[in-house]
Structures are given as C-alpha cells and as structure tokens.
Tab-separated table of C-alpha atoms in Angstrom:
chain	number	residue	atom	x	y	z
A	1	UNK	CA	0.000	0.000	0.000
A	2	UNK	CA	1.445	3.381	-1.019
A	3	UNK	CA	2.254	5.650	1.897
A	4	UNK	CA	0.449	8.992	2.088
A	5	UNK	CA	1.644	12.222	3.717
A	6	UNK	CA	0.198	15.662	4.255
A	7	UNK	CA	0.844	19.094	5.707
A	8	UNK	CA	-1.999	20.536	7.779
A	9	UNK	CA	-2.402	24.196	8.723
A	10	UNK	CA	-5.234	26.594	9.596
A	11	UNK	CA	-5.959	30.101	10.819
A	12	UNK	CA	-3.411	32.034	8.794
A	13	UNK	CA	-5.819	34.998	8.492
A	14	UNK	CA	-3.817	36.457	5.621
A	15	UNK	CA	-4.657	40.140	5.131
A	16	UNK	CA	-6.034	40.643	8.641
A	17	UNK	CA	-4.965	43.877	10.392
A	18	UNK	CA	-2.634	43.183	13.314
A	19	UNK	CA	-4.293	43.551	16.710
A	20	UNK	CA	-2.877	45.857	19.379
A	21	UNK	CA	0.364	46.531	17.526
A	22	UNK	CA	2.981	48.215	19.735
A	23	UNK	CA	5.644	49.173	17.216
A	24	UNK	CA	6.067	51.804	14.515
A	25	UNK	CA	4.261	51.939	11.168
A	26	UNK	CA	7.407	50.648	9.457
A	27	UNK	CA	7.632	47.728	11.900
A	28	UNK	CA	3.951	47.008	11.264
A	29	UNK	CA	4.620	46.646	7.537
A	30	UNK	CA	7.564	44.346	8.245
A	31	UNK	CA	5.374	42.213	10.470
A	32	UNK	CA	2.676	41.971	7.774
A	33	UNK	CA	5.333	40.718	5.373
A	34	UNK	CA	6.372	38.051	7.874
A	35	UNK	CA	2.944	36.398	7.593
A	36	UNK	CA	3.582	35.919	3.882
A	37	UNK	CA	7.058	34.549	4.569
A	38	UNK	CA	5.597	31.973	6.938
A	39	UNK	CA	3.169	30.809	4.253
A	40	UNK	CA	6.053	30.642	1.752
A	41	UNK	CA	7.939	28.490	4.247
A	42	UNK	CA	5.060	25.980	4.222
A	43	UNK	CA	5.141	25.807	0.425
A	44	UNK	CA	8.908	25.310	0.520
A	45	UNK	CA	8.512	22.468	3.021
A	46	UNK	CA	5.974	20.761	0.756
A	47	UNK	CA	8.335	21.179	-2.202
A	48	UNK	CA	11.336	19.801	-0.334
A	49	UNK	CA	9.533	16.710	0.934
A	50	UNK	CA	7.269	16.198	-2.106
A	51	UNK	CA	4.228	16.098	0.177
A	52	UNK	CA	1.197	15.078	-1.924
A	53	UNK	CA	-1.569	16.672	0.188
A	54	UNK	CA	-1.951	20.138	1.726
A	55	UNK	CA	-4.917	20.690	4.082
A	56	UNK	CA	-5.951	24.252	5.057
A	57	UNK	CA	-8.721	23.999	7.674
A	58	UNK	CA	-10.261	27.440	7.426
A	59	UNK	CA	-9.579	31.102	8.137
A	60	UNK	CA	-6.955	30.986	5.404
A	61	UNK	CA	-7.454	34.696	4.761
A	62	UNK	CA	-9.563	37.496	6.237
A	63	UNK	CA	-12.775	38.211	4.341
A	64	UNK	CA	-12.919	41.857	3.266
A	65	UNK	CA	-9.161	42.436	3.597
A	66	UNK	CA	-7.806	40.501	0.638
A	67	UNK	CA	-6.137	42.771	-1.914
A	68	UNK	CA	-5.460	41.829	-5.515
A	69	UNK	CA	-1.784	41.662	-4.587
A	70	UNK	CA	-2.480	39.115	-1.843
A	71	UNK	CA	-4.627	36.976	-4.158
A	72	UNK	CA	-1.857	36.948	-6.793
A	73	UNK	CA	0.663	36.033	-4.096
A	74	UNK	CA	-1.466	33.060	-2.974
A	75	UNK	CA	-1.904	31.940	-6.603
A	76	UNK	CA	1.853	32.088	-7.204
A	77	UNK	CA	2.580	30.027	-4.091
A	78	UNK	CA	0.032	27.326	-4.963
A	79	UNK	CA	1.383	27.202	-8.506
A	80	UNK	CA	4.808	26.266	-7.129
A	81	UNK	CA	3.431	22.905	-5.957
A	82	UNK	CA	1.345	21.660	-8.930
A	83	UNK	CA	1.842	18.013	-7.932
A	84	UNK	CA	0.363	18.634	-4.476
A	85	UNK	CA	-3.397	18.349	-4.002
A	86	UNK	CA	-4.617	21.341	-1.943
A	87	UNK	CA	-7.844	21.100	0.057
A	88	UNK	CA	-9.366	24.181	1.714
A	89	UNK	CA	-12.249	24.160	4.184
A	90	UNK	CA	-13.528	27.769	4.476
A	91	UNK	CA	-14.014	28.996	8.054
A	92	UNK	CA	-15.918	31.745	9.808
A	93	UNK	CA	-13.410	34.425	8.745
A	94	UNK	CA	-13.292	33.286	5.091
A	95	UNK	CA	-16.733	31.713	4.496
A	96	UNK	CA	-17.816	30.255	1.187
A	97	UNK	CA	-20.125	33.106	0.141
A	98	UNK	CA	-21.013	34.588	-3.240
A	99	UNK	CA	-18.866	37.628	-2.451
A	100	UNK	CA	-15.893	35.592	-1.236
A	101	UNK	CA	-12.564	35.173	-2.950
A	102	UNK	CA	-13.350	31.459	-3.208
A	103	UNK	CA	-16.325	32.141	-5.473
A	104	UNK	CA	-15.263	35.305	-7.288
A	105	UNK	CA	-11.790	34.257	-8.405
A	106	UNK	CA	-10.299	31.389	-10.375
A	107	UNK	CA	-8.016	28.968	-8.507
A	108	UNK	CA	-5.214	26.697	-9.726
A	109	UNK	CA	-6.235	23.239	-10.909
A	110	UNK	CA	-4.614	21.556	-7.888
A	111	UNK	CA	-6.847	23.458	-5.420
A	112	UNK	CA	-10.198	22.145	-4.181
A	113	UNK	CA	-12.406	24.363	-2.001
A	114	UNK	CA	-15.111	22.643	0.022
A	115	UNK	CA	-18.603	24.090	-0.258
A	116	UNK	CA	-21.150	24.390	2.579
A	117	UNK	CA	-22.321	20.768	2.294
A	118	UNK	CA	-20.320	17.690	3.223
A	119	UNK	CA	-18.301	16.296	0.318
A	120	UNK	CA	-16.489	12.981	-0.097
A	121	UNK	CA	-13.629	12.517	-2.550
A	122	UNK	CA	-11.668	9.388	-3.368
A	123	UNK	CA	-7.931	9.381	-4.107
A	124	UNK	CA	-7.525	5.792	-5.270
A	125	UNK	CA	-3.766	6.015	-5.803
A	126	UNK	CA	-3.354	6.369	-2.029
A	127	UNK	CA	-6.407	4.355	-0.975
A	128	UNK	CA	-7.531	7.630	0.616
A	129	UNK	CA	-10.919	9.269	1.114
A	130	UNK	CA	-11.018	12.990	1.919
A	131	UNK	CA	-14.166	14.400	3.529
A	132	UNK	CA	-14.863	18.061	4.242
A	133	UNK	CA	-17.170	21.053	4.265
A	134	UNK	CA	-16.892	24.816	4.623
A	135	UNK	CA	-18.709	27.638	6.386
A	136	UNK	CA	-21.452	29.248	4.300
A	137	UNK	CA	-21.382	32.447	6.375
A	138	UNK	CA	-19.663	34.042	9.355
A	139	UNK	CA	-21.576	31.810	11.776
A	140	UNK	CA	-22.502	28.113	11.646
A	141	UNK	CA	-24.579	27.251	14.700
A	142	UNK	CA	-25.912	23.882	13.575
A	143	UNK	CA	-23.884	20.728	13.974
A	144	UNK	CA	-23.850	18.134	11.208
A	145	UNK	CA	-21.578	15.182	10.573
A	146	UNK	CA	-21.464	12.943	7.495
A	147	UNK	CA	-21.948	9.211	7.336
A	148	UNK	CA	-18.450	7.734	7.161
A	149	UNK	CA	-17.995	3.993	6.821
A	150	UNK	CA	-14.751	3.524	4.944
A	151	UNK	CA	-12.391	0.560	5.050
A	152	UNK	CA	-9.559	2.606	3.524
A	153	UNK	CA	-7.695	5.583	4.912
A	154	UNK	CA	-9.957	8.525	5.665
A	155	UNK	CA	-9.160	12.149	6.496
A	156	UNK	CA	-11.663	14.842	7.422
A	157	UNK	CA	-10.950	18.565	6.883
A	158	UNK	CA	-13.237	21.037	8.630
A	159	UNK	CA	-13.266	24.308	10.552
A	160	UNK	CA	-15.169	24.224	13.817
A	161	UNK	CA	-15.268	23.991	17.589
A	162	UNK	CA	-14.615	20.558	19.074
A	163	UNK	CA	-16.993	19.992	22.000
A	164	UNK	CA	-16.503	17.539	24.846
A	165	UNK	CA	-19.947	18.457	26.199
A	166	UNK	CA	-23.157	19.431	24.444
A	167	UNK	CA	-23.428	23.220	24.326
A	168	UNK	CA	-24.155	26.001	21.866
A	169	UNK	CA	-21.546	27.508	19.570
A	170	UNK	CA	-21.639	30.006	16.715
A	171	UNK	CA	-18.688	28.289	15.066
A	172	UNK	CA	-19.850	24.853	13.923
A	173	UNK	CA	-19.955	22.731	17.096
A	174	UNK	CA	-18.429	19.271	16.654
A	175	UNK	CA	-19.381	16.810	19.439
A	176	UNK	CA	-16.409	14.600	20.305
A	177	UNK	CA	-18.581	11.582	21.056
A	178	UNK	CA	-20.290	11.674	17.651
A	179	UNK	CA	-17.044	12.374	15.812
A	180	UNK	CA	-15.339	9.410	17.484
A	181	UNK	CA	-17.939	7.036	15.988
A	182	UNK	CA	-16.808	7.811	12.441
A	183	UNK	CA	-14.208	5.733	10.585
A	184	UNK	CA	-11.546	8.428	10.434
A	185	UNK	CA	-7.781	8.213	10.660
A	186	UNK	CA	-7.076	11.930	10.940
A	187	UNK	CA	-9.259	14.998	11.532
A	188	UNK	CA	-7.683	18.234	10.265
A	189	UNK	CA	-9.356	20.995	12.266
A	190	UNK	CA	-9.132	24.765	12.286
A	191	UNK	CA	-10.486	27.560	14.513
A	192	UNK	CA	-8.468	27.218	17.738
A	193	UNK	CA	-5.276	29.269	17.546
A	194	UNK	CA	-3.347	27.245	20.118
A	195	UNK	CA	-2.165	23.833	18.963
A	196	UNK	CA	-4.192	20.984	20.456
A	197	UNK	CA	-4.532	17.236	19.862
A	198	UNK	CA	-6.855	14.393	20.831
A	199	UNK	CA	-6.584	10.684	20.133
A	200	UNK	CA	-9.900	8.885	20.328
A	201	UNK	CA	-10.019	5.441	21.880
A	202	UNK	CA	-11.846	3.936	18.949
A	203	UNK	CA	-11.030	1.251	16.401
A	204	UNK	CA	-8.778	3.552	14.348
A	205	UNK	CA	-7.357	5.615	17.198
A	206	UNK	CA	-8.516	8.700	15.313
A	207	UNK	CA	-6.015	11.540	15.623
A	208	UNK	CA	-7.739	14.923	15.971
A	209	UNK	CA	-5.544	17.983	15.513
A	210	UNK	CA	-5.753	21.764	15.727
A	211	UNK	CA	-2.362	22.922	14.391
A	212	UNK	CA	-2.875	26.414	15.816
A	213	UNK	CA	-2.138	29.610	13.941
A	214	UNK	CA	1.243	29.258	12.197
A	215	UNK	CA	2.216	32.812	13.073
A	216	UNK	CA	1.108	34.694	16.191
A	217	UNK	CA	-1.835	36.977	15.423
A	218	UNK	CA	-1.987	38.759	18.780
A	219	UNK	CA	0.020	39.042	21.990
A	220	UNK	CA	-2.059	36.206	23.445
A	221	UNK	CA	-0.495	33.756	20.986
A	222	UNK	CA	2.912	33.220	22.511
A	223	UNK	CA	5.766	30.774	21.985
A	224	UNK	CA	6.455	28.375	19.124
A	225	UNK	CA	3.984	28.112	16.229
A	226	UNK	CA	3.780	24.982	14.100
A	227	UNK	CA	2.196	23.160	11.199
A	228	UNK	CA	1.359	19.469	11.413
A	229	UNK	CA	2.956	16.954	9.065
A	230	UNK	CA	1.309	13.534	8.997
A	231	UNK	CA	1.997	10.228	7.284
A	232	UNK	CA	0.294	6.864	7.067
A	233	UNK	CA	2.284	3.859	5.885
A	234	UNK	CA	2.717	0.171	6.741
A	235	UNK	CA	3.943	1.174	10.215
A	236	UNK	CA	0.769	3.126	10.951
A	237	UNK	CA	0.267	6.850	11.434
A	238	UNK	CA	3.083	9.228	12.367
A	239	UNK	CA	2.542	12.874	13.319
A	240	UNK	CA	5.182	15.618	13.441
A	241	UNK	CA	4.785	19.175	14.753
A	242	UNK	CA	7.041	21.305	12.573
A	243	UNK	CA	8.011	24.846	13.741
A	244	UNK	CA	7.059	27.275	10.980
A	245	UNK	CA	6.937	30.770	12.515
A	246	UNK	CA	9.080	33.682	11.419
A	247	UNK	CA	9.179	35.049	14.964
A	248	UNK	CA	7.330	34.376	18.192
A	249	UNK	CA	5.619	36.667	20.687
A	250	UNK	CA	6.519	36.615	24.364
A	251	UNK	CA	4.909	38.436	27.276
A	252	UNK	CA	6.645	39.147	30.552
A	253	UNK	CA	5.845	41.100	33.697
A	254	UNK	CA	8.496	43.269	35.344
A	255	UNK	CA	7.833	44.508	38.875
A	256	UNK	CA	9.048	48.060	39.489
A	257	UNK	CA	8.354	48.260	43.206
A	258	UNK	CA	11.590	49.042	45.013
A	259	UNK	CA	13.458	50.117	41.872
A	260	UNK	CA	14.590	53.727	42.088
A	261	UNK	CA	16.582	54.365	38.901
A	262	UNK	CA	16.489	53.616	35.179
A	263	UNK	CA	19.810	51.821	35.572
A	264	UNK	CA	18.294	49.358	38.046
A	265	UNK	CA	15.339	48.867	35.723
A	266	UNK	CA	17.754	48.176	32.864
A	267	UNK	CA	19.563	45.546	34.967
A	268	UNK	CA	16.260	43.777	35.624
A	269	UNK	CA	15.388	43.854	31.923
A	270	UNK	CA	18.719	42.353	30.899
A	271	UNK	CA	18.269	39.574	33.454
A	272	UNK	CA	14.761	38.889	32.152
A	273	UNK	CA	15.910	38.757	28.511
A	274	UNK	CA	19.092	36.807	29.153
A	275	UNK	CA	19.571	33.895	26.707
A	276	UNK	CA	16.374	34.782	24.822
A	277	UNK	CA	16.213	35.033	21.033
A	278	UNK	CA	16.903	38.631	20.065
A	279	UNK	CA	14.770	38.298	16.915
A	280	UNK	CA	11.510	37.660	18.773
A	281	UNK	CA	8.851	40.157	19.809
A	282	UNK	CA	8.661	40.972	23.524
A	283	UNK	CA	5.891	42.752	25.407
A	284	UNK	CA	7.067	43.830	28.866
A	285	UNK	CA	4.304	44.827	31.278
A	286	UNK	CA	5.618	47.200	33.926
A	287	UNK	CA	3.750	46.854	37.212
A	288	UNK	CA	4.165	47.964	40.790
A	289	UNK	CA	4.800	51.303	42.503
A	290	UNK	CA	7.286	53.966	41.431
A	291	UNK	CA	8.278	57.355	42.909
A	292	UNK	CA	5.765	60.055	41.869
A	293	UNK	CA	8.483	62.168	40.247
A	294	UNK	CA	9.926	59.356	38.120
A	295	UNK	CA	9.426	60.291	34.445
A	296	UNK	CA	9.097	56.717	33.269
A	297	UNK	CA	8.086	57.636	29.725
A	298	UNK	CA	11.352	59.461	29.133
A	299	UNK	CA	13.386	56.593	30.556
A	300	UNK	CA	11.600	54.012	28.420
A	301	UNK	CA	12.988	55.741	25.331
A	302	UNK	CA	16.462	55.393	26.867
A	303	UNK	CA	15.796	51.706	27.561
A	304	UNK	CA	14.722	51.127	23.954
A	305	UNK	CA	17.981	52.661	22.779
A	306	UNK	CA	20.112	50.557	25.132
A	307	UNK	CA	18.313	47.347	24.185
A	308	UNK	CA	18.590	48.060	20.447
A	309	UNK	CA	22.367	48.446	20.821
A	310	UNK	CA	22.416	44.937	22.303
A	311	UNK	CA	20.413	43.517	19.377
A	312	UNK	CA	16.922	43.531	20.924
A	313	UNK	CA	15.018	45.458	18.258
A	314	UNK	CA	11.476	44.415	19.154
A	315	UNK	CA	10.899	45.060	22.858
A	316	UNK	CA	7.726	46.961	23.691
A	317	UNK	CA	6.508	48.263	27.045
A	318	UNK	CA	3.062	48.507	28.573
A	319	UNK	CA	3.154	50.798	31.593
A	320	UNK	CA	0.789	49.667	34.358
A	321	UNK	CA	2.785	51.187	37.200
A	322	UNK	CA	1.192	53.238	39.979
A	323	UNK	CA	2.438	56.173	42.070
A	324	UNK	CA	4.469	55.183	45.101
A	325	UNK	CA	2.789	54.103	48.340
A	326	UNK	CA	2.157	56.781	50.950
A	327	UNK	CA	3.839	55.234	54.001
A	328	UNK	CA	2.515	57.836	56.436
A	329	UNK	CA	-1.079	57.126	55.409
A	330	UNK	CA	-0.511	53.381	55.573
A	331	UNK	CA	0.883	53.627	59.106
A	332	UNK	CA	-2.433	55.129	60.189
A	333	UNK	CA	-4.444	52.268	58.669
A	334	UNK	CA	-3.581	49.763	61.398
A	335	UNK	CA	-1.048	49.012	64.112
A	336	UNK	CA	-0.014	45.822	62.307
A	337	UNK	CA	0.966	47.750	59.148
A	338	UNK	CA	2.694	50.447	61.222
A	339	UNK	CA	4.757	47.799	63.064
A	340	UNK	CA	5.647	46.082	59.790
A	341	UNK	CA	6.880	49.346	58.225
A	342	UNK	CA	8.902	50.206	61.351
A	343	UNK	CA	10.514	46.763	61.442
A	344	UNK	CA	11.509	46.912	57.756
A	345	UNK	CA	12.848	50.458	58.052
A	346	UNK	CA	15.004	49.411	60.994
A	347	UNK	CA	16.351	46.519	58.925
A	348	UNK	CA	17.191	48.929	56.106
A	349	UNK	CA	19.067	51.251	58.442
A	350	UNK	CA	21.286	48.376	59.585
A	351	UNK	CA	21.857	46.958	56.083
A	352	UNK	CA	24.435	47.763	53.427
A	353	UNK	CA	23.357	49.374	50.142
A	354	UNK	CA	22.743	46.116	48.273
A	355	UNK	CA	20.739	44.559	51.115
A	356	UNK	CA	18.836	47.815	51.599
A	357	UNK	CA	17.340	47.605	48.092
A	358	UNK	CA	16.264	44.000	48.660
A	359	UNK	CA	14.611	44.843	51.978
A	360	UNK	CA	12.944	47.909	50.432
A	361	UNK	CA	11.461	45.779	47.639
A	362	UNK	CA	10.287	43.149	50.153
A	363	UNK	CA	8.597	45.811	52.269
A	364	UNK	CA	6.690	47.194	49.297
A	365	UNK	CA	5.557	43.783	48.139
A	366	UNK	CA	4.246	43.087	51.631
A	367	UNK	CA	2.446	46.439	51.710
A	368	UNK	CA	0.944	45.862	48.267
A	369	UNK	CA	-0.532	42.609	49.550
A	370	UNK	CA	-2.015	44.463	52.504
A	371	UNK	CA	-3.501	47.147	50.231
A	372	UNK	CA	-5.041	44.530	47.934
A	373	UNK	CA	-6.445	42.602	50.899
A	374	UNK	CA	-8.047	45.687	52.401
A	375	UNK	CA	-9.465	46.716	48.998
A	376	UNK	CA	-11.153	43.337	48.542
C-alpha cells in the first residue's frame, strides 16, 4: 500500500490587520510581510519533501481584507506545488459566500475548495478518502456530521469547535462523542489558535488535531507556532509538529516596586531577557509602585535605545505602574501595618546598600498585599 503524507495548517488569516500593535508603522509593515514569509515556508517544506496533500482547515485569509496583490501572491505560491493536491475548508473568517474570494476568483487546478455541504472525494492512488465542508457564512450554529464507513484511509478537513460536552456555539460545534464514531484516521481541524490534539479510543485511534495559527496573530499567541505533518504507511500513522513561525511573541511582567533608577530597571530587563532570542517580539508589562516624580516615559525611550544596541530590536513596554505608596497614610491604617513598616525600616538602616534595596522591595511587596487585601 502506497504511503500517504500531508501538511496541515489553519488560521493564517492572511490580510487581517494586526491587533494591538505596539511598534512603529514601518515595523507594522515588516510584520505583515512576515505572515507571507511563513506561508512561503510551508510551500517550501511541501516542495522539499514532495508532500502530496496540503490541508488548510479554514480562516486561510480574512474576508474583506484581501487585496489583488495578496490573491496573486497566494496563486503564485500554490502554482509552485502543482503536484500537491490542496484542500481548503472555508471557516468563519473566510466563508464560502457569493462575495468571497473562493467564489469570485479562479483557482489553480490543484486546489479544491469545500462548499457548505459535506463532500467525499476518493484518491484511489493512495487508498484515501477525503471528507470536508466549509462555512457558508460568518456563523454556523448547527452541527452536522457525514456518514463515514470507509475501510480505507480517511481524512476529514473542517473548521469548527470541538466539543466535549453538548453546548451552543456560533462556530460549527463538533461533538467529540459523535465524531469518534466515524471511521476516520485523521481529523484536520481549524479555529483554535493554540495547537491541540486528541486521540480517540476507537477502532482507528482517530487523531484529531488543531495545528494552531502558524504565526502569532496577537500578543495572546505566545511561543512556538507549528504546522502538522502527517503520514500513514505500513507502520501506521506518524505525526510531526514542525516549527514554521518567522518570529514568536513573548509576554513578561516586570515589577518596578523598590526600583529607584532607570539603571536598576535596565539591569532587571537584561536579566529577564538573558539567553532569549533577540529576533523575537517581547511585550514587557511594567507593574508595581514607582516614585511620583519618576518620568518613566522618558526613561523608556532610553531603555529602547540601550536594548537596540544589544540587538533587541522588538521590545515593547506597557506601563501599568502606579504612584508610590504613601507610608505615612498606611501607618495610620492599622497598628499591624505600622509595626511592619517600622521593622523593615530598621532593617534597612542596619543593612548595606545592596541589602537595603532587597529589603525595600520586600517591604513594598508586603504592603501591596495588605492594600489589595483591604481593597477586597
């Protein structure tokens, strides 16, 4: 029996404006280009390994934001892999509507786009059946599953929300229990942007996979992004998660309480970023209490400059800091707080400069906890 392999992706959202961008306009344009580069990397991987099937499980592009240039780019990329059979299941962001790119434009001969009804296609060379459907509009509230009773290899491609329990969804609910009854080897899903897998305990050990978005689309989508490469041969089914991103997003929190200078803040930043990839995007949330006269905005520009000299070109700050605590007012809140402040101040008086900063930070963290407790 001839082995069969595929590359599975979803949720590229090509053309979609970038959410909550922190950088400059020029950096925004660079980032938009990186989404295209990630898609090109998929095509290159298919070329290199001569992968015969490419599954795109919805939200391939963003309806209403696809320019002629983007359409031509997609066409050119698909045309590079004429021997690969491409199967697209439209999702809620790129539904199969009369005004969609899927219906208005011509596609290469090796591309098949699933319509709103379940379809079944046989690829006899690989003893493979491919089943799929697409969204007909921006919402699909009704669940439907096809009848699948195949003795050969069977792959389903669909965009939707896998449900472990019966509940409502606007995005094509797919009940796990009903799905597990079907004779499927692999289910290529789209919709969830974080990679996720399930293996059903059924006769075929059906492998269900959300590959996640191949490139981070917001600051919530952190760390490595992948596509899924699968193969079925005489040994069974093998699944590989292949890193595909151009760059990843990372979020970190930096506590400012107890820091008194931009130099100390810089030291903390360097420690936080130590051994991290300089090419990635970093969002640093600044929290805690700072002296009322500290012009943090001015110092952040200085920090950007220092970091760029070290090779960190994409570090962005979100200032959530608050004015320093009023110790005199806090002393009057309760005897316990007053005693705590006095004890810590006495420790600071007896400490050297390095220990003094540590004790100062510890005191403020303790006071913050007290303030939060009293507020709740």
